[in-house]
Amino acid sequence: MIKKILSKAVTSLAGRDDFEIPEHDSPLFAEIDWDKLPRHVAVIMDGNGRWGKEHSVLRTAGHSAGVGTLKNILKTAIGLKLDALTVYAFSTENWKRPETEVNFLMNLFYESLKKELQELHEDNVQIHFIGRIDGLPESLQKQMHEAEDLMKNNTGVKFNVAVNYGGQDELVRAVKKIAADVQAGKISPEAIDETLVENSLDTCGNLPVDLVIRTSGDMRLSNFLLWQAAYAEFYFTDVNWPDFSPECFVDAMKAFANRDRRFGGLNDNKK
Ligand code: IPE
Ligand code: IPE
Ligand code: MG
């Protein structure tokens, strides 16, 4: 009971709730190399439970605090004019967690989306949900479709939220779709190429992922964007997701600017 009361109070410890989209000349962006920014950033928002433990509160308080972090990172991504931000909110493996935590998360997604809907729209965000959406509670599915529909004509950052998402599951669904088209005679097996596979994924229409950020110290993909991250750079930080600030995000941008991306080729100066 005490942990529960404390959880409510401590949630406000993380993040700032008055954070606005930073202008191009904001001090936050002072050391940014604008020509070397990633276009598509993917984030594995990990460490909410550890954050809760660190503050002697429930794991779920970490999840609540994490929503505020996401809001601020999205606003930073808008300020940076990134093309796309894709975030991992719930994996196909996360159903293994206790029912109380899963239910808490489903409710948190629903309530947060409902609360933030108008502001996201005003910020010109194009929201899109990726993953096995039909496996989610009906009320959440409805809210998600409503949000996608509301923002479908927006032209700002592509904000993809992965819920009940697994990279392997996404590929299996894509393969099934292609196989059905082959069986129906719509395409020949020879027509199957990288572009067709890419266009059959949930992220169809997005650029390849340039940078994957994972918070909280673990260094793995946990089934996230297996195809899309083929040539992504990786950035790991020990900071738990609720403490991951816009400054932390900018640090990741700076690290990316210093990476030497070769895509299997050679650098100009090594030719
Ligand atoms: C990430 O934080 C959020 C989800 C997976 C839903 P965790 O809940 O995995 O936090 P840790 O890794 O246990 O600290
Ligand atoms: C990955 O985090 C999934 C999300 C952030 C939604 P997990 O906490 O589920 O990953 P593992 O279990 O440590 O690999
Ligand atoms: Mg985790």
GROMACS .gro file of C-alpha atoms and ligand atoms in nm:
model
  300
    1MET     CA    1   0.000   0.000   0.000
    2ILE     CA    2   0.275   0.242   0.099
    3LYS     CA    3   0.468   0.142  -0.215
    4LYS     CA    4   0.156   0.222  -0.419
    5ILE     CA    5   0.113   0.569  -0.267
    6LEU     CA    6   0.483   0.638  -0.304
    7SER     CA    7   0.470   0.518  -0.667
    8LYS     CA    8   0.217   0.788  -0.754
    9ALA     CA    9   0.427   1.060  -0.596
   10VAL     CA   10   0.763   0.947  -0.736
   11THR     CA   11   0.643   0.922  -1.097
   12SER     CA   12   0.677   1.299  -1.123
   13LEU     CA   13   1.047   1.271  -1.038
   14ALA     CA   14   1.128   1.167  -1.393
   15GLY     CA   15   1.133   1.404  -1.687
   16ARG     CA   16   0.999   1.757  -1.720
   17ASP     CA   17   0.634   1.802  -1.794
   18ASP     CA   18   0.670   2.154  -1.934
   19PHE     CA   19   0.909   2.061  -2.215
   20GLU     CA   20   0.833   2.226  -2.551
   21ILE     CA   21   0.956   2.140  -2.901
   22PRO     CA   22   1.307   2.293  -2.909
   23GLU     CA   23   1.379   2.554  -3.177
   24HIS     CA   24   1.665   2.503  -3.423
   25ASP     CA   25   1.881   2.752  -3.227
   26SER     CA   26   1.797   2.606  -2.885
   27PRO     CA   27   2.101   2.562  -2.652
   28LEU     CA   28   2.007   2.192  -2.643
   29PHE     CA   29   2.106   2.167  -3.010
   30ALA     CA   30   2.419   2.385  -2.982
   31GLU     CA   31   2.667   2.110  -3.071
   32ILE     CA   32   2.456   1.924  -3.323
   33ASP     CA   33   2.600   1.852  -3.667
   34TRP     CA   34   2.282   1.901  -3.868
   35ASP     CA   35   2.427   1.734  -4.178
   36LYS     CA   36   2.504   1.415  -3.990
   37LEU     CA   37   2.177   1.341  -3.819
   38PRO     CA   38   2.010   1.001  -3.854
   39ARG     CA   39   1.684   1.013  -4.044
   40HIS     CA   40   1.517   0.718  -3.877
   41VAL     CA   41   1.583   0.649  -3.507
   42ALA     CA   42   1.451   0.344  -3.323
   43VAL     CA   43   1.441   0.326  -2.944
   44ILE     CA   44   1.420   0.025  -2.714
   45MET     CA   45   1.273   0.196  -2.407
   46ASP     CA   46   1.411  -0.035  -2.141
   47GLY     CA   47   1.467  -0.014  -1.764
   48ASN     CA   48   1.132   0.106  -1.630
   49GLY     CA   49   1.123  -0.176  -1.375
   50ARG     CA   50   1.480  -0.110  -1.264
   51TRP     CA   51   1.397   0.259  -1.227
   52GLY     CA   52   1.110   0.165  -0.997
   53LYS     CA   53   1.336  -0.060  -0.792
   54GLU     CA   54   1.597   0.215  -0.767
   55HIS     CA   55   1.333   0.448  -0.623
   56SER     CA   56   1.180   0.180  -0.396
   57VAL     CA   57   0.849   0.195  -0.579
   58LEU     CA   58   0.650  -0.042  -0.801
   59ARG     CA   59   0.777  -0.142  -1.146
   60THR     CA   60   0.457   0.005  -1.284
   61ALA     CA   61   0.551   0.352  -1.151
   62GLY     CA   62   0.850   0.322  -1.386
   63HIS     CA   63   0.615   0.256  -1.677
   64SER     CA   64   0.406   0.564  -1.590
   65ALA     CA   65   0.718   0.780  -1.561
   66GLY     CA   66   0.835   0.644  -1.898
   67VAL     CA   67   0.537   0.799  -2.077
   68GLY     CA   68   0.663   1.148  -1.983
   69THR     CA   69   1.009   1.057  -2.114
   70LEU     CA   70   0.862   0.945  -2.447
   71LYS     CA   71   0.670   1.269  -2.483
   72ASN     CA   72   0.989   1.475  -2.440
   73ILE     CA   73   1.195   1.255  -2.673
   74LEU     CA   74   0.928   1.282  -2.943
   75LYS     CA   75   0.931   1.662  -2.908
   76THR     CA   76   1.310   1.657  -2.939
   77ALA     CA   77   1.284   1.440  -3.251
   78ILE     CA   78   1.039   1.693  -3.397
   79GLY     CA   79   1.282   1.978  -3.316
   80LEU     CA   80   1.559   1.785  -3.489
   81LYS     CA   81   1.329   1.730  -3.790
   82LEU     CA   82   1.393   1.356  -3.790
   83ASP     CA   83   1.199   1.169  -4.054
   84ALA     CA   84   1.091   0.886  -3.824
   85LEU     CA   85   1.099   0.776  -3.462
   86THR     CA   86   1.006   0.415  -3.392
   87VAL     CA   87   0.970   0.307  -3.029
   88TYR     CA   88   0.935  -0.035  -2.869
   89ALA     CA   89   0.650  -0.025  -2.618
   90PHE     CA   90   0.548  -0.393  -2.581
   91SER     CA   91   0.700  -0.703  -2.738
   92THR     CA   92   0.536  -1.030  -2.842
   93GLU     CA   93   0.739  -1.180  -2.556
   94ASN     CA   94   0.614  -0.934  -2.291
   95TRP     CA   95   0.291  -1.138  -2.247
   96LYS     CA   96   0.505  -1.365  -2.026
   97ARG     CA   97   0.494  -1.099  -1.753
   98PRO     CA   98   0.248  -1.115  -1.460
   99GLU     CA   99  -0.110  -1.043  -1.565
  100THR     CA  100  -0.127  -0.740  -1.336
  101GLU     CA  101   0.171  -0.575  -1.511
  102VAL     CA  102   0.036  -0.658  -1.859
  103ASN     CA  103  -0.306  -0.516  -1.768
  104PHE     CA  104  -0.144  -0.206  -1.622
  105LEU     CA  105   0.049  -0.150  -1.945
  106MET     CA  106  -0.255  -0.199  -2.171
  107ASN     CA  107  -0.448   0.051  -1.961
  108LEU     CA  108  -0.153   0.294  -1.961
  109PHE     CA  109  -0.131   0.278  -2.344
  110TYR     CA  110  -0.504   0.345  -2.371
  111GLU     CA  111  -0.513   0.633  -2.123
  112SER     CA  112  -0.193   0.797  -2.251
  113LEU     CA  113  -0.306   0.784  -2.612
  114LYS     CA  114  -0.644   0.929  -2.522
  115LYS     CA  115  -0.482   1.209  -2.322
  116GLU     CA  116  -0.213   1.297  -2.579
  117LEU     CA  117  -0.417   1.257  -2.898
  118GLN     CA  118  -0.491   1.624  -2.965
  119GLU     CA  119  -0.141   1.747  -2.879
  120LEU     CA  120   0.017   1.487  -3.108
  121HIS     CA  121  -0.215   1.603  -3.385
  122GLU     CA  122  -0.132   1.970  -3.321
  123ASP     CA  123   0.237   1.879  -3.342
  124ASN     CA  124   0.168   1.744  -3.695
  125VAL     CA  125   0.279   1.393  -3.594
  126GLN     CA  126   0.191   1.096  -3.818
  127ILE     CA  127   0.125   0.820  -3.566
  128HIS     CA  128   0.130   0.458  -3.674
  129PHE     CA  129   0.114   0.139  -3.469
  130ILE     CA  130   0.322  -0.160  -3.571
  131GLY     CA  131   0.293  -0.517  -3.449
  132ARG     CA  132   0.008  -0.764  -3.410
  133ILE     CA  133  -0.250  -0.498  -3.328
  134ASP     CA  134  -0.543  -0.743  -3.360
  135GLY     CA  135  -0.413  -0.927  -3.052
  136LEU     CA  136  -0.467  -0.625  -2.827
  137PRO     CA  137  -0.776  -0.537  -2.619
  138GLU     CA  138  -1.061  -0.410  -2.840
  139SER     CA  139  -1.085  -0.071  -2.668
  140LEU     CA  140  -0.714  -0.009  -2.724
  141GLN     CA  141  -0.738  -0.116  -3.089
  142LYS     CA  142  -1.024   0.130  -3.139
  143GLN     CA  143  -0.824   0.413  -2.981
  144MET     CA  144  -0.523   0.328  -3.199
  145HIS     CA  145  -0.725   0.327  -3.522
  146GLU     CA  146  -0.888   0.655  -3.424
  147ALA     CA  147  -0.545   0.812  -3.363
  148GLU     CA  148  -0.406   0.684  -3.696
  149ASP     CA  149  -0.711   0.811  -3.876
  150LEU     CA  150  -0.698   1.155  -3.711
  151MET     CA  151  -0.333   1.203  -3.806
  152LYS     CA  152  -0.329   1.037  -4.148
  153ASN     CA  153  -0.291   1.363  -4.341
  154ASN     CA  154  -0.023   1.509  -4.115
  155THR     CA  155   0.319   1.573  -4.263
  156GLY     CA  156   0.552   1.584  -3.960
  157VAL     CA  157   0.760   1.312  -3.796
  158LYS     CA  158   0.653   0.953  -3.856
  159PHE     CA  159   0.597   0.820  -3.504
  160ASN     CA  160   0.575   0.442  -3.507
  161VAL     CA  161   0.479   0.275  -3.182
  162ALA     CA  162   0.552  -0.097  -3.161
  163VAL     CA  163   0.291  -0.271  -2.947
  164ASN     CA  164   0.263  -0.652  -2.939
  165TYR     CA  165   0.550  -0.631  -3.186
  166GLY     CA  166   0.810  -0.895  -3.266
  167GLY     CA  167   1.049  -0.877  -3.560
  168GLN     CA  168   1.014  -1.249  -3.624
  169ASP     CA  169   0.634  -1.232  -3.608
  170GLU     CA  170   0.637  -0.937  -3.850
  171LEU     CA  171   0.852  -1.134  -4.097
  172VAL     CA  172   0.629  -1.442  -4.070
  173ARG     CA  173   0.323  -1.227  -4.146
  174ALA     CA  174   0.504  -1.069  -4.443
  175VAL     CA  175   0.605  -1.411  -4.579
  176LYS     CA  176   0.246  -1.536  -4.546
  177LYS     CA  177   0.114  -1.234  -4.735
  178ILE     CA  178   0.367  -1.285  -5.016
  179ALA     CA  179   0.299  -1.661  -5.031
  180ALA     CA  180  -0.075  -1.593  -5.063
  181ASP     CA  181  -0.011  -1.354  -5.352
  182VAL     CA  182   0.207  -1.613  -5.524
  183GLN     CA  183  -0.059  -1.880  -5.474
  184ALA     CA  184  -0.326  -1.649  -5.615
  185GLY     CA  185  -0.108  -1.591  -5.921
  186LYS     CA  186  -0.069  -1.219  -5.849
  187ILE     CA  187   0.310  -1.238  -5.842
  188SER     CA  188   0.568  -1.493  -5.953
  189PRO     CA  189   0.828  -1.633  -5.709
  190GLU     CA  190   1.097  -1.461  -5.922
  191ALA     CA  191   0.940  -1.123  -5.844
  192ILE     CA  192   1.022  -1.161  -5.474
  193ASP     CA  193   1.305  -0.924  -5.390
  194GLU     CA  194   1.420  -0.701  -5.103
  195THR     CA  195   1.181  -0.423  -5.203
  196LEU     CA  196   0.880  -0.654  -5.200
  197VAL     CA  197   0.972  -0.793  -4.857
  198GLU     CA  198   1.030  -0.441  -4.725
  199ASN     CA  199   0.694  -0.323  -4.859
  200SER     CA  200   0.523  -0.617  -4.690
  201LEU     CA  201   0.645  -0.519  -4.343
  202ASP     CA  202   0.456  -0.309  -4.087
  203THR     CA  203   0.707  -0.027  -4.139
  204CYS     CA  204   0.633  -0.001  -4.513
  205GLY     CA  205   0.690   0.357  -4.629
  206ASN     CA  206   0.965   0.429  -4.374
  207LEU     CA  207   1.333   0.474  -4.445
  208PRO     CA  208   1.571   0.207  -4.313
  209VAL     CA  209   1.667   0.252  -3.947
  210ASP     CA  210   1.989   0.453  -3.910
  211LEU     CA  211   2.026   0.434  -3.534
  212VAL     CA  212   1.897   0.199  -3.262
  213ILE     CA  213   1.915   0.333  -2.907
  214ARG     CA  214   1.871   0.098  -2.609
  215THR     CA  215   1.852   0.235  -2.257
  216SER     CA  216   1.931   0.062  -1.928
  217GLY     CA  217   2.250  -0.125  -2.012
  218ASP     CA  218   2.141  -0.444  -2.188
  219MET     CA  219   2.296  -0.491  -2.529
  220ARG     CA  220   2.052  -0.687  -2.739
  221LEU     CA  221   1.774  -0.633  -2.993
  222SER     CA  222   1.508  -0.838  -2.810
  223ASN     CA  223   1.333  -0.912  -3.141
  224PHE     CA  224   1.304  -0.546  -3.250
  225LEU     CA  225   1.317  -0.442  -3.618
  226LEU     CA  226   1.527  -0.740  -3.730
  227TRP     CA  227   1.502  -0.653  -4.099
  228GLN     CA  228   1.492  -0.274  -4.073
  229ALA     CA  229   1.804  -0.248  -3.854
  230ALA     CA  230   2.022  -0.443  -4.102
  231TYR     CA  231   2.270  -0.156  -4.131
  232ALA     CA  232   2.178   0.050  -3.824
  233GLU     CA  233   2.429   0.192  -3.582
  234PHE     CA  234   2.378   0.093  -3.217
  235TYR     CA  235   2.391   0.319  -2.914
  236PHE     CA  236   2.368   0.174  -2.564
  237THR     CA  237   2.341   0.373  -2.243
  238ASP     CA  238   2.312   0.267  -1.878
  239VAL     CA  239   2.049   0.535  -1.813
  240ASN     CA  240   1.705   0.386  -1.735
  241TRP     CA  241   1.429   0.495  -1.971
  242PRO     CA  242   1.242   0.724  -1.723
  243ASP     CA  243   1.568   0.920  -1.672
  244PHE     CA  244   1.654   0.938  -2.044
  245SER     CA  245   1.639   1.315  -2.106
  246PRO     CA  246   1.641   1.522  -2.428
  247GLU     CA  247   2.012   1.585  -2.347
  248CYS     CA  248   2.070   1.206  -2.343
  249PHE     CA  249   1.896   1.181  -2.683
  250VAL     CA  250   2.114   1.460  -2.822
  251ASP     CA  251   2.422   1.273  -2.691
  252ALA     CA  252   2.314   0.976  -2.901
  253MET     CA  253   2.284   1.206  -3.207
  254LYS     CA  254   2.639   1.331  -3.146
  255ALA     CA  255   2.772   0.975  -3.114
  256PHE     CA  256   2.597   0.886  -3.441
  257ALA     CA  257   2.759   1.181  -3.620
  258ASN     CA  258   3.100   1.031  -3.537
  259ARG     CA  259   3.023   0.685  -3.675
  260ASP     CA  260   3.192   0.570  -3.991
  261ARG     CA  261   2.917   0.409  -4.201
  262ARG     CA  262   3.057   0.197  -4.482
  263PHE     CA  263   2.764  -0.027  -4.585
  264GLY     CA  264   3.008  -0.295  -4.694
  265GLY     CA  265   3.209  -0.056  -4.910
  266LEU     CA  266   3.519   0.148  -4.839
  267ASN     CA  267   3.565   0.503  -4.723
  268ASP     CA  268   3.649   0.765  -4.982
  269ASN     CA  269   3.992   0.817  -4.835
  270LYS     CA  270   4.063   0.442  -4.842
  271LYS     CA  271   3.970   0.389  -5.207
  272IPE     C1  272   1.065  -0.159  -2.055
  272IPE     O1  273   1.100  -0.162  -1.920
  272IPE     C2  274   0.916  -0.154  -2.075
  272IPE     C3  275   0.857  -0.277  -2.129
  272IPE     C4  276   0.922  -0.383  -2.166
  272IPE     C5  277   0.712  -0.281  -2.140
  272IPE     P1  278   1.106  -0.298  -1.840
  272IPE     O2  279   0.972  -0.324  -1.779
  272IPE     O3  280   1.156  -0.408  -1.926
  272IPE     O4  281   1.210  -0.266  -1.726
  272IPE     P2  282   1.326  -0.360  -1.673
  272IPE     O5  283   1.406  -0.405  -1.790
  272IPE     O6  284   1.258  -0.475  -1.605
  272IPE     O7  285   1.404  -0.275  -1.579
  273IPE     C1  286   1.233  -0.507  -2.480
  273IPE     O1  287   1.254  -0.502  -2.344
  273IPE     C2  288   1.090  -0.474  -2.511
  273IPE     C3  289   1.051  -0.337  -2.483
  273IPE     C4  290   1.128  -0.239  -2.446
  273IPE     C5  291   0.912  -0.310  -2.506
  273IPE     P1  292   1.247  -0.632  -2.252
  273IPE     O2  293   1.274  -0.587  -2.114
  273IPE     O3  294   1.119  -0.705  -2.274
  273IPE     O4  295   1.367  -0.719  -2.310
  273IPE     P2  296   1.444  -0.842  -2.248
  273IPE     O5  297   1.340  -0.938  -2.196
  273IPE     O6  298   1.529  -0.789  -2.137
  273IPE     O7  299   1.525  -0.895  -2.360
  274MG      MG  300   1.344  -0.476  -1.970
   0.00000   0.00000   0.00000
